[in-house]
Short mmCIF file of C-alpha atoms in Angstrom, two decimals:
data_model
loop_
_atom_site.label_atom_id
_atom_site.label_comp_id
_atom_site.label_asym_id
_atom_site.label_seq_id
_atom_site.Cartn_x
_atom_site.Cartn_y
_atom_site.Cartn_z
CA MET A 1 -65.72 -167.70 21.24
CA ASN A 2 -62.56 -167.28 19.14
CA ALA A 3 -62.03 -163.59 18.30
CA SER A 4 -59.54 -164.38 15.52
CA VAL A 5 -62.15 -166.50 13.69
CA THR A 6 -64.66 -163.66 14.00
CA LEU A 7 -62.12 -161.25 12.54
CA VAL A 8 -61.42 -163.61 9.63
CA VAL A 9 -65.16 -163.77 8.84
CA ALA A 10 -65.44 -159.97 9.13
CA ARG A 11 -62.48 -159.44 6.81
CA GLN A 12 -64.01 -161.83 4.28
CA VAL A 13 -67.33 -159.92 4.39
CA LEU A 14 -65.47 -156.64 3.88
CA ARG A 15 -63.46 -158.02 0.95
CA GLU A 16 -66.54 -159.53 -0.67
CA ALA A 17 -68.54 -156.31 -0.26
CA TRP A 18 -65.98 -154.33 -2.26
CA ARG A 19 -65.39 -157.10 -4.78
CA ARG A 20 -69.05 -157.06 -5.81
CA ARG A 21 -68.70 -153.28 -6.44
CA THR A 22 -72.18 -152.49 -5.16
CA LEU A 23 -70.93 -150.40 -2.27
CA PRO A 24 -68.26 -148.53 -4.30
CA VAL A 25 -70.88 -147.64 -6.92
CA LEU A 26 -73.32 -146.44 -4.24
CA ALA A 27 -70.56 -144.43 -2.55
CA MET A 28 -69.46 -142.82 -5.82
CA PHE A 29 -73.05 -141.94 -6.74
CA GLY A 30 -73.67 -140.43 -3.30
CA CYS A 31 -70.43 -138.41 -3.48
CA GLY A 32 -71.44 -137.15 -6.92
CA LEU A 33 -74.82 -135.97 -5.65
CA ILE A 34 -73.27 -134.18 -2.66
CA ILE A 35 -70.63 -132.44 -4.78
CA SER A 36 -73.27 -131.40 -7.33
CA SER A 37 -75.44 -129.86 -4.60
CA ALA A 38 -72.44 -127.84 -3.38
CA PHE A 39 -72.37 -125.84 -6.61
CA LEU A 40 -76.02 -124.81 -6.57
CA SER A 41 -75.70 -121.07 -5.99
CA PHE A 42 -79.18 -119.72 -6.49
CA PHE A 43 -79.81 -119.30 -2.78
CA GLN A 44 -78.97 -116.28 -0.67
CA LEU A 45 -75.73 -116.19 1.27
CA GLY A 46 -76.11 -118.22 4.46
CA VAL A 47 -79.08 -120.20 3.14
CA GLU A 48 -76.92 -121.96 0.54
CA ILE A 49 -74.65 -123.73 3.03
CA LYS A 50 -77.65 -124.78 5.13
CA PHE A 51 -79.26 -126.24 2.02
CA PHE A 52 -76.03 -128.05 1.18
CA LYS A 53 -75.68 -129.56 4.66
CA ASP A 54 -79.31 -130.66 4.64
CA VAL A 55 -78.97 -132.30 1.22
CA ALA A 56 -75.63 -133.92 2.07
CA LEU A 57 -76.91 -135.48 5.31
CA THR A 58 -80.06 -136.69 3.55
CA VAL A 59 -77.98 -138.28 0.78
CA ILE A 60 -75.73 -139.99 3.34
CA PHE A 61 -78.78 -141.33 5.18
CA LEU A 62 -80.42 -142.67 2.01
CA PHE A 63 -77.31 -144.24 0.53
CA GLY A 64 -76.15 -145.61 3.88
CA THR A 65 -79.54 -147.20 4.48
CA LEU A 66 -79.57 -148.70 0.98
CA ALA A 67 -76.00 -150.00 1.39
CA THR A 68 -76.90 -151.58 4.73
CA LEU A 69 -79.98 -153.31 3.30
CA VAL A 70 -78.15 -154.60 0.21
CA LEU A 71 -75.16 -155.82 2.18
CA VAL A 72 -76.63 -157.28 5.36
CA SER A 73 -79.83 -158.86 3.99
CA SER A 74 -77.84 -161.40 1.98
CA GLN A 75 -75.20 -162.28 4.59
CA LEU A 76 -76.75 -165.25 6.42
CA SER A 77 -79.68 -166.02 4.13
CA GLY A 78 -77.46 -165.78 1.05
CA GLU A 79 -75.11 -168.40 2.51
CA ILE A 80 -78.08 -170.67 3.20
CA GLU A 81 -79.71 -170.18 -0.21
CA SER A 82 -76.46 -170.85 -2.07
CA ARG A 83 -75.74 -173.78 0.30
CA THR A 84 -72.24 -172.46 1.02
CA ILE A 85 -73.25 -172.47 4.68
CA TYR A 86 -72.41 -176.21 4.77
CA ASN A 87 -68.81 -175.53 3.74
CA VAL A 88 -68.51 -172.69 6.24
CA LEU A 89 -69.89 -174.67 9.19
CA SER A 90 -67.85 -177.74 8.29
CA LYS A 91 -64.80 -175.69 9.28
CA PRO A 92 -63.98 -174.80 12.89
CA VAL A 93 -66.37 -171.84 12.86
CA ARG A 94 -69.05 -171.57 15.51
CA ARG A 95 -72.37 -170.03 14.58
CA VAL A 96 -71.96 -167.16 17.04
CA GLU A 97 -68.58 -166.36 15.47
CA LEU A 98 -70.16 -166.42 12.03
CA VAL A 99 -72.98 -164.02 13.02
CA LEU A 100 -70.66 -161.60 14.84
CA GLY A 101 -68.13 -161.74 11.99
CA LYS A 102 -70.86 -160.96 9.46
CA PHE A 103 -71.98 -158.05 11.63
CA GLY A 104 -68.47 -156.66 12.13
CA GLY A 105 -67.61 -156.86 8.44
CA SER A 106 -70.93 -155.29 7.42
CA ILE A 107 -70.69 -152.24 9.70
CA ALA A 108 -67.05 -151.72 8.68
CA ALA A 109 -68.00 -151.83 4.99
CA THR A 110 -70.89 -149.42 5.53
CA GLY A 111 -68.61 -147.07 7.45
CA LEU A 112 -66.08 -147.09 4.60
CA ALA A 113 -68.90 -146.44 2.09
CA ILE A 114 -70.17 -143.30 3.85
CA ALA A 115 -66.75 -141.99 4.93
CA PRO A 116 -66.04 -140.21 1.58
CA MET A 117 -69.48 -138.54 1.71
CA VAL A 118 -68.87 -137.30 5.26
CA ALA A 119 -65.40 -136.09 4.22
CA ILE A 120 -66.92 -134.05 1.35
CA LEU A 121 -69.48 -132.57 3.75
CA VAL A 122 -66.74 -131.57 6.21
CA PHE A 123 -64.62 -130.10 3.40
CA PHE A 124 -67.35 -127.80 2.10
CA VAL A 125 -68.40 -126.79 5.63
CA HIS A 126 -64.77 -125.73 6.18
CA VAL A 127 -64.39 -123.95 2.81
CA ASP A 128 -67.71 -122.08 3.04
CA ARG A 129 -67.34 -121.44 6.78
CA GLY A 130 -70.74 -122.94 7.26
CA GLY A 131 -70.30 -124.07 10.85
CA ALA A 132 -68.08 -126.30 12.95
CA MET A 133 -66.45 -129.21 11.13
CA LEU A 134 -66.62 -131.27 14.33
CA GLU A 135 -70.42 -131.04 14.31
CA ALA A 136 -70.48 -132.34 10.73
CA VAL A 137 -68.31 -135.27 11.82
CA LYS A 138 -70.68 -135.92 14.73
CA ALA A 139 -73.63 -135.97 12.30
CA GLY A 140 -71.81 -138.58 10.20
CA TYR A 141 -71.12 -140.62 13.33
CA PHE A 142 -74.80 -140.52 14.36
CA LEU A 143 -75.84 -141.67 10.89
CA TRP A 144 -73.34 -144.53 11.05
CA LEU A 145 -74.74 -145.51 14.47
CA SER A 146 -78.20 -145.79 12.92
CA PHE A 147 -76.76 -148.06 10.20
CA VAL A 148 -75.10 -150.20 12.89
CA VAL A 149 -78.44 -150.68 14.67
CA LEU A 150 -80.18 -151.38 11.35
CA SER A 151 -77.49 -153.99 10.54
CA ALA A 152 -78.13 -155.79 13.84
CA ILE A 153 -81.89 -155.80 13.14
CA ALA A 154 -81.35 -157.12 9.60
CA LEU A 155 -79.04 -159.90 10.84
CA ALA A 156 -81.58 -160.92 13.49
CA ILE A 157 -84.26 -161.15 10.77
CA ALA A 158 -81.87 -162.92 8.37
CA SER A 159 -81.32 -165.64 10.96
CA PHE A 160 -84.79 -167.06 10.17
CA SER A 161 -85.74 -165.70 6.73
CA SER A 162 -84.73 -165.49 3.09
CA THR A 163 -82.90 -162.54 1.52
CA VAL A 164 -86.03 -160.93 0.07
CA VAL A 165 -88.06 -161.41 3.25
CA CYS A 166 -85.19 -160.06 5.34
CA ALA A 167 -84.87 -156.90 3.23
CA SER A 168 -88.65 -156.36 3.24
CA LEU A 169 -89.05 -156.86 6.99
CA THR A 170 -86.06 -154.64 7.75
CA VAL A 171 -87.56 -151.82 5.68
CA LEU A 172 -90.88 -152.35 7.45
CA VAL A 173 -89.21 -152.13 10.87
CA LEU A 174 -87.37 -148.97 9.81
CA VAL A 175 -90.54 -147.28 8.53
CA LEU A 176 -92.60 -148.30 11.56
CA SER A 177 -89.85 -147.02 13.86
CA TYR A 178 -90.22 -143.55 12.37
CA LEU A 179 -94.03 -143.71 12.42
CA LYS A 180 -94.52 -145.33 15.81
CA GLY A 181 -95.33 -142.06 17.57
CA ALA A 182 -98.10 -141.27 15.10
CA VAL A 183 -99.42 -144.85 15.17
CA THR A 184 -99.51 -144.93 18.98
CA THR A 185 -101.31 -141.58 19.09
CA TYR A 186 -103.82 -142.75 16.47
CA ILE A 187 -104.56 -145.94 18.42
CA ALA A 188 -105.12 -143.91 21.59
CA LEU A 189 -107.49 -141.52 19.78
CA VAL A 190 -109.68 -144.05 17.93
CA SER A 191 -109.78 -146.82 20.51
CA ASN A 192 -111.34 -146.83 23.98
CA SER A 193 -109.93 -150.27 24.69
CA GLY A 194 -107.30 -150.60 27.39
CA ALA A 195 -105.84 -153.63 25.63
CA ALA A 196 -105.41 -151.67 22.40
CA ALA A 197 -103.70 -148.87 24.32
CA ALA A 198 -101.39 -151.41 25.98
CA ILE A 199 -100.53 -152.93 22.59
CA GLY A 200 -99.82 -149.44 21.28
CA GLN A 201 -97.48 -148.72 24.20
CA ALA A 202 -95.71 -152.06 23.73
CA PHE A 203 -95.38 -151.30 20.03
CA TYR A 204 -93.87 -147.91 20.90
CA TYR A 205 -91.24 -149.22 23.32
CA LEU A 206 -90.26 -152.40 21.43
CA LEU A 207 -89.27 -150.63 18.24
CA PRO A 208 -85.97 -148.68 18.15
CA ASN A 209 -86.22 -144.90 18.12
CA PHE A 210 -84.17 -143.95 15.07
CA GLU A 211 -85.00 -140.27 15.63
CA ASN A 212 -82.39 -140.36 18.42
CA PHE A 213 -79.75 -140.61 15.69
CA ASN A 214 -81.13 -137.68 13.71
CA VAL A 215 -79.15 -134.50 14.46
CA ARG A 216 -79.58 -133.03 10.98
CA THR A 217 -81.60 -130.02 12.15
CA ALA A 218 -79.04 -129.16 14.81
CA VAL A 219 -76.11 -129.37 12.39
CA VAL A 220 -77.90 -127.43 9.63
CA HIS A 221 -78.64 -124.56 12.04
CA ASN A 222 -75.13 -124.62 13.57
CA THR A 223 -76.30 -125.88 16.95
CA ILE A 224 -73.75 -127.82 18.96
CA VAL A 225 -74.63 -131.46 19.65
CA PRO A 226 -73.68 -132.01 23.34
CA TRP A 227 -71.12 -134.69 24.12
CA PRO A 228 -73.32 -136.21 26.87
CA TYR A 229 -76.05 -136.71 24.25
CA LEU A 230 -73.53 -138.40 21.95
CA PHE A 231 -72.43 -140.77 24.73
CA ARG A 232 -76.02 -141.57 25.78
CA THR A 233 -77.03 -142.27 22.19
CA SER A 234 -73.96 -144.47 21.70
CA LEU A 235 -74.96 -146.50 24.77
CA TYR A 236 -78.53 -146.69 23.46
CA ALA A 237 -77.22 -148.01 20.12
CA ALA A 238 -74.95 -150.51 21.90
CA SER A 239 -77.87 -151.87 23.95
CA LEU A 240 -80.03 -152.26 20.83
CA VAL A 241 -77.22 -154.00 18.95
CA ALA A 242 -76.59 -156.37 21.87
CA PHE A 243 -80.29 -157.25 22.06
CA PHE A 244 -80.81 -157.91 18.35
CA LEU A 245 -77.52 -159.77 17.91
CA TYR A 246 -78.28 -161.96 20.92
CA ALA A 247 -81.71 -162.77 19.46
CA GLY A 248 -80.20 -163.46 16.03
CA VAL A 249 -77.51 -165.76 17.43
CA GLN A 250 -80.03 -167.72 19.51
CA ILE A 251 -82.34 -168.25 16.53
CA PHE A 252 -79.47 -169.12 14.18
CA GLN A 253 -78.05 -171.66 16.62
CA GLU A 254 -81.40 -173.44 16.89
CA ARG A 255 -81.88 -173.56 13.12
CA GLU A 256 -81.23 -176.85 11.34
CA PHE A 257 -79.63 -177.08 7.90
#
């Protein structure tokens, strides 16, 4: 694999993402919502900054998720649907380099989109003395990690589907990942079948646990997020990304155009 080719593809994805202005508009809208929430002063002292941090992290999560879906869902499938994939693959670009370049450019673009929102959060935490700025930065990092994992899942799905199907299935995976605990418990309660219980357990372990990236409660209540937890979660994200990218590359290499 040629790393320079992968970087060229990633840079092209990053340039195209900002040229279409979808991400800048989403970032500006998210920043506007966070700044607006900072000036709501009808709460008691101490409650106000907690409300602001909660709203800011929720806005970053929602806009980051939307940016990831909009950007990544159309990367591979969009090239195929517009038939530009033939021009790309006619050049000395291997399919693995194309997938990894798309992934690298997408997570860089998403990171740049949420960076101003995280910066605003850190600024108001500092000004209002609402907790440690480092913990706010950690919360932004955890959210970005969840977007990285979601990007890898979306690319794996995009390797065999259209843009609309990819976006729909990625949303479904995300929702089921948050509900898998409740679904597994429900299956165990209503079914006496061992096979159903086994399917429920498989369902539980196969889907990513996005709650691992949720430190909003800890940051809102000024609880320190331990460094060992950050490192373990980073390794967990890396393993998920490696798995889904490997699956996506294998499927994309077998696909005929």
